[in-house]
PDB file of C-alpha atoms in Angstrom:
ATOM      1  CA  ALA A1013       0.006   0.054   0.039  1.00  0.00           C
ATOM      2  CA  VAL A1014       1.338   3.447  -0.818  1.00  0.00           C
ATOM      3  CA  HIS A1015      -0.016   4.978   2.550  1.00  0.00           C
ATOM      4  CA  GLY A1016      -1.161   3.772   6.052  1.00  0.00           C
ATOM      5  CA  GLY A1017      -4.399   2.413   6.892  1.00  0.00           C
ATOM      6  CA  THR A1018      -6.313  -0.442   8.230  1.00  0.00           C
ATOM      7  CA  GLY A1019      -4.053  -3.375   8.723  1.00  0.00           C
ATOM      8  CA  VAL A1020      -1.052  -1.586   7.168  1.00  0.00           C
ATOM      9  CA  LYS A1021       1.929  -1.234   9.394  1.00  0.00           C
ATOM     10  CA  VAL A1022       4.360  -0.159   6.775  1.00  0.00           C
ATOM     11  CA  ALA A1023       3.393   1.925   3.610  1.00  0.00           C
ATOM     12  CA  LEU A1024       5.452   2.698   0.521  1.00  0.00           C
ATOM     13  CA  ILE A1025       5.678   6.462   1.509  1.00  0.00           C
ATOM     14  CA  ASP A1026       7.142   5.250   5.081  1.00  0.00           C
ATOM     15  CA  ALA A1027       9.777   3.036   3.202  1.00  0.00           C
ATOM     16  CA  LEU A1028      10.724   6.006   0.747  1.00  0.00           C
ATOM     17  CA  ARG A1029      11.379   8.294   3.862  1.00  0.00           C
ATOM     18  CA  HIS A1030      13.401   5.604   5.630  1.00  0.00           C
ATOM     19  CA  MET A1031      15.243   5.080   2.501  1.00  0.00           C
ATOM     20  CA  ASN A1032      16.011   9.075   2.159  1.00  0.00           C
ATOM     21  CA  PRO A1033      16.488  10.532   5.705  1.00  0.00           C
ATOM     22  CA  ASP A1034      17.944  13.553   4.226  1.00  0.00           C
ATOM     23  CA  LEU A1035      14.528  14.507   2.459  1.00  0.00           C
ATOM     24  CA  ASP A1036      12.335  15.299   5.288  1.00  0.00           C
ATOM     25  CA  GLY A1037       9.538  16.764   3.277  1.00  0.00           C
ATOM     26  CA  LEU A1038       8.616  13.511   1.213  1.00  0.00           C
ATOM     27  CA  GLU A1039       4.903  13.269   0.626  1.00  0.00           C
ATOM     28  CA  LEU A1040       2.528  11.399  -1.817  1.00  0.00           C
ATOM     29  CA  VAL A1041       1.264  13.549  -4.265  1.00  0.00           C
ATOM     30  CA  HIS A1042      -1.508  11.251  -5.485  1.00  0.00           C
ATOM     31  CA  ARG A1043      -1.994   7.528  -4.917  1.00  0.00           C
ATOM     32  CA  ILE A1044      -2.231   4.219  -6.789  1.00  0.00           C
ATOM     33  CA  ASP A1045      -4.093   0.964  -5.522  1.00  0.00           C
ATOM     34  CA  LYS A1046      -2.364  -1.415  -3.610  1.00  0.00           C
ATOM     35  CA  GLY A1047      -1.397  -4.249  -6.360  1.00  0.00           C
ATOM     36  CA  THR A1048      -1.140  -1.526  -9.203  1.00  0.00           C
ATOM     37  CA  SER A1049       2.495  -1.195 -10.523  1.00  0.00           C
ATOM     38  CA  GLY A1050       3.929   1.760 -12.492  1.00  0.00           C
ATOM     39  CA  CYS A1051       4.239   5.565 -11.970  1.00  0.00           C
ATOM     40  CA  LEU A1052       3.794   7.154  -8.674  1.00  0.00           C
ATOM     41  CA  VAL A1053       4.418  10.860  -8.120  1.00  0.00           C
ATOM     42  CA  VAL A1054       6.335  11.858  -4.761  1.00  0.00           C
ATOM     43  CA  ALA A1055       7.188  15.317  -3.582  1.00  0.00           C
ATOM     44  CA  LYS A1056      10.595  16.328  -2.240  1.00  0.00           C
ATOM     45  CA  ASN A1057       9.215  19.338  -0.130  1.00  0.00           C
ATOM     46  CA  ASN A1058       5.928  21.168   0.478  1.00  0.00           C
ATOM     47  CA  LYS A1059       6.266  23.872  -2.575  1.00  0.00           C
ATOM     48  CA  ALA A1060       6.423  21.003  -4.960  1.00  0.00           C
ATOM     49  CA  LEU A1061       3.693  19.130  -3.304  1.00  0.00           C
ATOM     50  CA  LYS A1062       1.171  22.180  -3.350  1.00  0.00           C
ATOM     51  CA  THR A1063       1.940  23.022  -7.237  1.00  0.00           C
ATOM     52  CA  LEU A1064       1.664  19.042  -8.257  1.00  0.00           C
ATOM     53  CA  ALA A1065      -1.723  18.838  -6.117  1.00  0.00           C
ATOM     54  CA  GLN A1066      -2.801  21.792  -8.105  1.00  0.00           C
ATOM     55  CA  GLN A1067      -2.073  20.313 -11.444  1.00  0.00           C
ATOM     56  CA  PHE A1068      -3.904  16.873 -10.517  1.00  0.00           C
ATOM     57  CA  LYS A1069      -6.998  19.268  -9.274  1.00  0.00           C
ATOM     58  CA  SER A1070      -7.084  21.080 -12.494  1.00  0.00           C
ATOM     59  CA  SER A1071      -6.547  17.915 -14.781  1.00  0.00           C
ATOM     60  CA  ALA A1072      -3.308  19.407 -16.008  1.00  0.00           C
ATOM     61  CA  ILE A1073      -1.586  16.012 -15.355  1.00  0.00           C
ATOM     62  CA  SER A1074      -2.482  12.955 -17.590  1.00  0.00           C
ATOM     63  CA  LYS A1075      -1.989   9.470 -16.905  1.00  0.00           C
ATOM     64  CA  VAL A1076      -2.254   6.250 -18.921  1.00  0.00           C
ATOM     65  CA  TYR A1077      -2.790   2.873 -17.436  1.00  0.00           C
ATOM     66  CA  HIS A1078      -2.469  -0.469 -19.214  1.00  0.00           C
ATOM     67  CA  ALA A1079      -4.857  -3.200 -17.751  1.00  0.00           C
ATOM     68  CA  LEU A1080      -5.670  -7.138 -18.837  1.00  0.00           C
ATOM     69  CA  VAL A1081      -9.406  -7.512 -18.508  1.00  0.00           C
ATOM     70  CA  GLU A1082     -11.790 -10.359 -19.052  1.00  0.00           C
ATOM     71  CA  GLY A1083     -13.324 -11.162 -22.196  1.00  0.00           C
ATOM     72  CA  SER A1084     -13.188  -9.233 -25.501  1.00  0.00           C
ATOM     73  CA  TRP A1085     -13.138  -5.571 -24.921  1.00  0.00           C
ATOM     74  CA  PRO A1086     -15.540  -3.944 -27.630  1.00  0.00           C
ATOM     75  CA  GLU A1087     -13.833  -1.711 -30.091  1.00  0.00           C
ATOM     76  CA  GLN A1088     -16.651   0.901 -30.158  1.00  0.00           C
ATOM     77  CA  LEU A1089     -16.457   1.348 -26.361  1.00  0.00           C
ATOM     78  CA  THR A1090     -13.934   4.255 -26.185  1.00  0.00           C
ATOM     79  CA  GLU A1091     -15.509   6.050 -23.220  1.00  0.00           C
ATOM     80  CA  ILE A1092     -17.181   5.700 -19.956  1.00  0.00           C
ATOM     81  CA  ASN A1093     -18.799   8.422 -18.435  1.00  0.00           C
ATOM     82  CA  ALA A1094     -20.454   7.197 -15.063  1.00  0.00           C
ATOM     83  CA  ALA A1095     -20.729   8.767 -11.661  1.00  0.00           C
ATOM     84  CA  LEU A1096     -18.980   6.857  -8.627  1.00  0.00           C
ATOM     85  CA  ARG A1097     -19.827   6.687  -4.962  1.00  0.00           C
ATOM     86  CA  ARG A1098     -17.202   5.735  -2.341  1.00  0.00           C
ATOM     87  CA  GLN A1099     -18.635   3.240   0.451  1.00  0.00           C
ATOM     88  CA  GLU A1100     -17.204   1.803   3.463  1.00  0.00           C
ATOM     89  CA  GLU A1101     -17.026  -1.919   4.052  1.00  0.00           C
ATOM     90  CA  LYS A1102     -17.233  -3.454   7.584  1.00  0.00           C
ATOM     91  CA  ASN A1103     -13.664  -4.303   7.501  1.00  0.00           C
ATOM     92  CA  GLY A1104     -12.755  -0.641   6.779  1.00  0.00           C
ATOM     93  CA  GLU A1105     -11.528  -1.319   3.145  1.00  0.00           C
ATOM     94  CA  ARG A1106     -13.009   1.193   0.440  1.00  0.00           C
ATOM     95  CA  TYR A1107     -15.400   0.013  -2.091  1.00  0.00           C
ATOM     96  CA  VAL A1108     -16.987   2.106  -4.941  1.00  0.00           C
ATOM     97  CA  ASP A1109     -19.974   1.570  -6.953  1.00  0.00           C
ATOM     98  CA  VAL A1110     -21.657   3.258  -9.758  1.00  0.00           C
ATOM     99  CA  ALA A1111     -24.362   5.854  -8.600  1.00  0.00           C
ATOM    100  CA  LYS A1112     -26.265   9.030 -10.125  1.00  0.00           C
ATOM    101  CA  ASP A1113     -25.534  10.911  -6.974  1.00  0.00           C
ATOM    102  CA  GLY A1114     -21.947  10.130  -7.074  1.00  0.00           C
ATOM    103  CA  LYS A1115     -18.956  12.092  -8.173  1.00  0.00           C
ATOM    104  CA  ALA A1116     -18.335  12.615 -12.098  1.00  0.00           C
ATOM    105  CA  ALA A1117     -15.810  10.138 -13.353  1.00  0.00           C
ATOM    106  CA  LEU A1118     -14.816   9.731 -16.887  1.00  0.00           C
ATOM    107  CA  THR A1119     -12.132   7.189 -18.523  1.00  0.00           C
ATOM    108  CA  ARG A1120     -11.311   6.964 -22.124  1.00  0.00           C
ATOM    109  CA  PHE A1121     -10.373   3.322 -23.367  1.00  0.00           C
ATOM    110  CA  GLY A1122      -8.352   1.956 -26.140  1.00  0.00           C
ATOM    111  CA  ILE A1123      -7.311  -1.818 -27.171  1.00  0.00           C
ATOM    112  CA  LEU A1124      -3.816  -2.514 -27.226  1.00  0.00           C
ATOM    113  CA  GLU A1125      -3.733  -6.573 -27.612  1.00  0.00           C
ATOM    114  CA  VAL A1126      -6.479  -9.255 -28.047  1.00  0.00           C
ATOM    115  CA  HIS A1127      -5.846 -12.667 -26.596  1.00  0.00           C
ATOM    116  CA  PRO A1128      -8.501 -15.531 -26.006  1.00  0.00           C
ATOM    117  CA  ASN A1129     -11.195 -14.534 -23.654  1.00  0.00           C
ATOM    118  CA  THR A1130      -8.813 -11.574 -22.522  1.00  0.00           C
ATOM    119  CA  THR A1131      -7.807  -8.130 -23.689  1.00  0.00           C
ATOM    120  CA  LEU A1132      -4.828  -5.842 -22.745  1.00  0.00           C
ATOM    121  CA  ILE A1133      -6.317  -2.247 -22.791  1.00  0.00           C
ATOM    122  CA  GLU A1134      -5.398   1.252 -22.283  1.00  0.00           C
ATOM    123  CA  ALA A1135      -7.364   3.505 -19.869  1.00  0.00           C
ATOM    124  CA  ARG A1136      -6.745   7.184 -19.804  1.00  0.00           C
ATOM    125  CA  PRO A1137      -8.532   8.517 -16.675  1.00  0.00           C
ATOM    126  CA  VAL A1138      -9.808  11.773 -17.198  1.00  0.00           C
ATOM    127  CA  THR A1139     -11.014  12.503 -13.577  1.00  0.00           C
ATOM    128  CA  GLY A1140      -9.217  10.663 -10.413  1.00  0.00           C
ATOM    129  CA  ARG A1141     -11.829   8.790  -8.656  1.00  0.00           C
ATOM    130  CA  THR A1142     -10.882   6.133  -6.252  1.00  0.00           C
ATOM    131  CA  HIS A1143     -10.788   2.635  -8.232  1.00  0.00           C
ATOM    132  CA  GLN A1144     -12.375   4.422 -11.014  1.00  0.00           C
ATOM    133  CA  ILE A1145     -10.587   2.257 -13.901  1.00  0.00           C
ATOM    134  CA  ARG A1146     -11.347  -0.911 -11.808  1.00  0.00           C
ATOM    135  CA  VAL A1147     -15.228   0.082 -11.579  1.00  0.00           C
ATOM    136  CA  HIS A1148     -15.718   1.396 -15.102  1.00  0.00           C
ATOM    137  CA  ALA A1149     -14.085  -1.982 -16.485  1.00  0.00           C
ATOM    138  CA  GLN A1150     -16.425  -3.958 -14.209  1.00  0.00           C
ATOM    139  CA  LEU A1151     -19.489  -1.726 -15.465  1.00  0.00           C
ATOM    140  CA  ALA A1152     -18.346  -2.484 -18.936  1.00  0.00           C
ATOM    141  CA  GLY A1153     -18.661  -6.258 -18.165  1.00  0.00           C
ATOM    142  CA  HIS A1154     -14.977  -6.847 -18.468  1.00  0.00           C
ATOM    143  CA  PRO A1155     -13.202  -6.661 -15.025  1.00  0.00           C
ATOM    144  CA  ILE A1156      -9.713  -6.294 -14.486  1.00  0.00           C
ATOM    145  CA  ILE A1157      -8.075  -9.908 -13.867  1.00  0.00           C
ATOM    146  CA  GLY A1158      -7.066 -10.424 -10.350  1.00  0.00           C
ATOM    147  CA  ASP A1159      -9.070  -7.708  -8.885  1.00  0.00           C
ATOM    148  CA  ASP A1160      -9.931  -9.151  -5.564  1.00  0.00           C
ATOM    149  CA  LYS A1161     -12.979  -6.503  -5.448  1.00  0.00           C
ATOM    150  CA  TYR A1162     -14.596  -6.207  -8.538  1.00  0.00           C
ATOM    151  CA  SER A1163     -14.081  -9.600  -9.988  1.00  0.00           C
ATOM    152  CA  ALA A1164     -15.754 -12.871  -9.634  1.00  0.00           C
ATOM    153  CA  ALA A1165     -13.732 -15.078  -7.139  1.00  0.00           C
ATOM    154  CA  LYS A1166     -14.241 -18.354  -9.448  1.00  0.00           C
ATOM    155  CA  THR A1167     -12.730 -16.361 -12.225  1.00  0.00           C
ATOM    156  CA  ARG A1168      -9.700 -14.933 -10.297  1.00  0.00           C
ATOM    157  CA  ARG A1169      -8.823 -18.622  -9.130  1.00  0.00           C
ATOM    158  CA  ALA A1170      -9.124 -19.833 -12.626  1.00  0.00           C
ATOM    159  CA  TYR A1171      -6.623 -17.103 -13.775  1.00  0.00           C
ATOM    160  CA  ALA A1172      -4.267 -18.072 -10.482  1.00  0.00           C
ATOM    161  CA  LYS A1173      -4.382 -21.481 -11.585  1.00  0.00           C
ATOM    162  CA  ALA A1174      -2.900 -20.456 -15.016  1.00  0.00           C
ATOM    163  CA  GLY A1175      -0.325 -18.507 -13.429  1.00  0.00           C
ATOM    164  CA  VAL A1176      -1.889 -14.950 -13.513  1.00  0.00           C
ATOM    165  CA  LYS A1177      -2.099 -14.090  -9.607  1.00  0.00           C
ATOM    166  CA  ARG A1178      -2.010 -10.257  -9.435  1.00  0.00           C
ATOM    167  CA  LEU A1179      -4.247  -7.251 -10.045  1.00  0.00           C
ATOM    168  CA  CYS A1180      -3.383  -6.574 -13.792  1.00  0.00           C
ATOM    169  CA  LEU A1181      -3.296  -2.757 -13.605  1.00  0.00           C
ATOM    170  CA  HIS A1182       0.057  -0.878 -14.463  1.00  0.00           C
ATOM    171  CA  ALA A1183       0.301   2.737 -14.448  1.00  0.00           C
ATOM    172  CA  ALA A1184       2.365   3.046 -17.641  1.00  0.00           C
ATOM    173  CA  ALA A1185       2.907   6.621 -18.133  1.00  0.00           C
ATOM    174  CA  ILE A1186       2.389  10.159 -16.392  1.00  0.00           C
ATOM    175  CA  GLN A1187       2.814  13.520 -17.927  1.00  0.00           C
ATOM    176  CA  LEU A1188       3.203  16.585 -15.769  1.00  0.00           C
ATOM    177  CA  ILE A1189       4.783  19.861 -15.251  1.00  0.00           C
ATOM    178  CA  HIS A1190       8.027  20.450 -13.393  1.00  0.00           C
ATOM    179  CA  PRO A1191       6.990  22.496 -10.230  1.00  0.00           C
ATOM    180  CA  ASN A1192      10.113  24.482 -10.522  1.00  0.00           C
ATOM    181  CA  THR A1193      11.176  24.864 -14.306  1.00  0.00           C
ATOM    182  CA  GLY A1194       7.613  24.755 -15.811  1.00  0.00           C
ATOM    183  CA  GLU A1195       9.104  22.059 -18.288  1.00  0.00           C
ATOM    184  CA  GLN A1196       6.598  19.535 -19.531  1.00  0.00           C
ATOM    185  CA  LEU A1197       7.768  16.107 -18.430  1.00  0.00           C
ATOM    186  CA  THR A1198       6.573  12.326 -19.478  1.00  0.00           C
ATOM    187  CA  PHE A1199       7.635   9.582 -17.562  1.00  0.00           C
ATOM    188  CA  ASN A1200       7.041   6.044 -18.504  1.00  0.00           C
ATOM    189  CA  ALA A1201       7.230   2.638 -16.377  1.00  0.00           C
ATOM    190  CA  PRO A1202       7.936  -0.598 -18.066  1.00  0.00           C
ATOM    191  CA  TYR A1203       5.994  -3.677 -16.847  1.00  0.00           C
ATOM    192  CA  ASP A1204       7.080  -5.416 -13.641  1.00  0.00           C
ATOM    193  CA  ASN A1205       8.062  -9.020 -13.909  1.00  0.00           C
ATOM    194  CA  GLN A1206       4.499 -10.160 -12.658  1.00  0.00           C
ATOM    195  CA  PHE A1207       2.933  -8.356 -15.204  1.00  0.00           C
ATOM    196  CA  GLU A1208       5.051  -9.266 -17.876  1.00  0.00           C
ATOM    197  CA  GLN A1209       4.664 -12.870 -16.971  1.00  0.00           C
ATOM    198  CA  ALA A1210       0.853 -12.597 -16.935  1.00  0.00           C
ATOM    199  CA  LEU A1211       1.066 -11.060 -20.444  1.00  0.00           C
ATOM    200  CA  ALA A1212       3.552 -13.981 -21.571  1.00  0.00           C
ATOM    201  CA  THR A1213       1.222 -16.542 -20.306  1.00  0.00           C
ATOM    202  CA  LEU A1214      -1.648 -15.183 -22.324  1.00  0.00           C
ATOM    203  CA  ARG A1215       0.391 -14.620 -25.436  1.00  0.00           C
ATOM    204  CA  LEU A1216       1.259 -18.074 -25.323  1.00  0.00           C
ATOM    205  CA  GLN A1217      -2.233 -19.347 -24.947  1.00  0.00           C
ATOM    206  CA  ARG A1218      -3.204 -17.447 -27.986  1.00  0.00           C
ATOM    207  CA  VAL A1219      -0.357 -18.712 -30.188  1.00  0.00           C
ATOM    208  CA  GLN A1220      -1.535 -22.328 -28.885  1.00  0.00           C
ATOM    209  CA  ARG A1221      -5.131 -21.639 -29.754  1.00  0.00           C
ATOM    210  CA  GLU A1222      -4.091 -20.362 -33.375  1.00  0.00           C
ATOM    211  CA  ARG A1223      -2.192 -23.555 -34.063  1.00  0.00           C
ATOM    212  CA  GLU A1224      -5.178 -25.789 -32.814  1.00  0.00           C
ATOM    213  CA  GLU A1225      -7.478 -23.629 -35.246  1.00  0.00           C
ATOM    214  CA  ASP A1226      -4.848 -24.235 -38.104  1.00  0.00           C
TER     215      ASP A1226
END
C-alpha cells in the first residue's frame, strides 16, 4: 500500500522516507491502488507538493494505464462516463459503486492486444476517482484480471491456476509540469516481472489456440 490505513503497518511512503532520511519533506502527491504497478509521483518538499497537487486538481496531469481485462473489449467502447460513489466496508476497506448521486468520473479506453477471452487495454482517466478504472471496467462487463474487489472469485481462481495471480493494472505513463522549471515532462514505467509474466502466459495461450485452429 502506498499509504497507511487499516491493517497496514508499513506503507510505501514510510519506506521511501526511511530510505531517504535527508529528504524530510517527502509526501505522496497522489495514490495508486495496492497491487497496481508503475508510475507514482512523490514530492520532495511542500512547495512541490502544492504545485503538483494543483495540477492534479485542474486535470493538467495526464495518466495512462494498461490493464488486462476479462473477455473481448468492444472496439466501439472508447469512453465510460459514469458517476462513482465511495463506500466503506465493515472491515474498513474501500469499495466504490456506480451511482447517480456520486462524483463525476470519465475514463477513455483503447485496445492494445487481443487474446483468447482476454484483452490488454489502455485506460486514460480524465478524472481521478478512487478505483475509477477498476469500477468502469467492471461496469463494461470486463473486470480487470486479479481484481479482488470487482471480479468474481471463481474467475480469479481460474486465472491464478493459469499463473496470473496479481491485479493486472499498471500505471504505464504520466505527464506533468515540473514544479520549478515549468518544463513538461513524461515518465514511462516498464511492466514489472509479474505483469510481464501474465502477459507472456496469455500470449502463449493465444499462439497455442491459433495452432489448434490451423
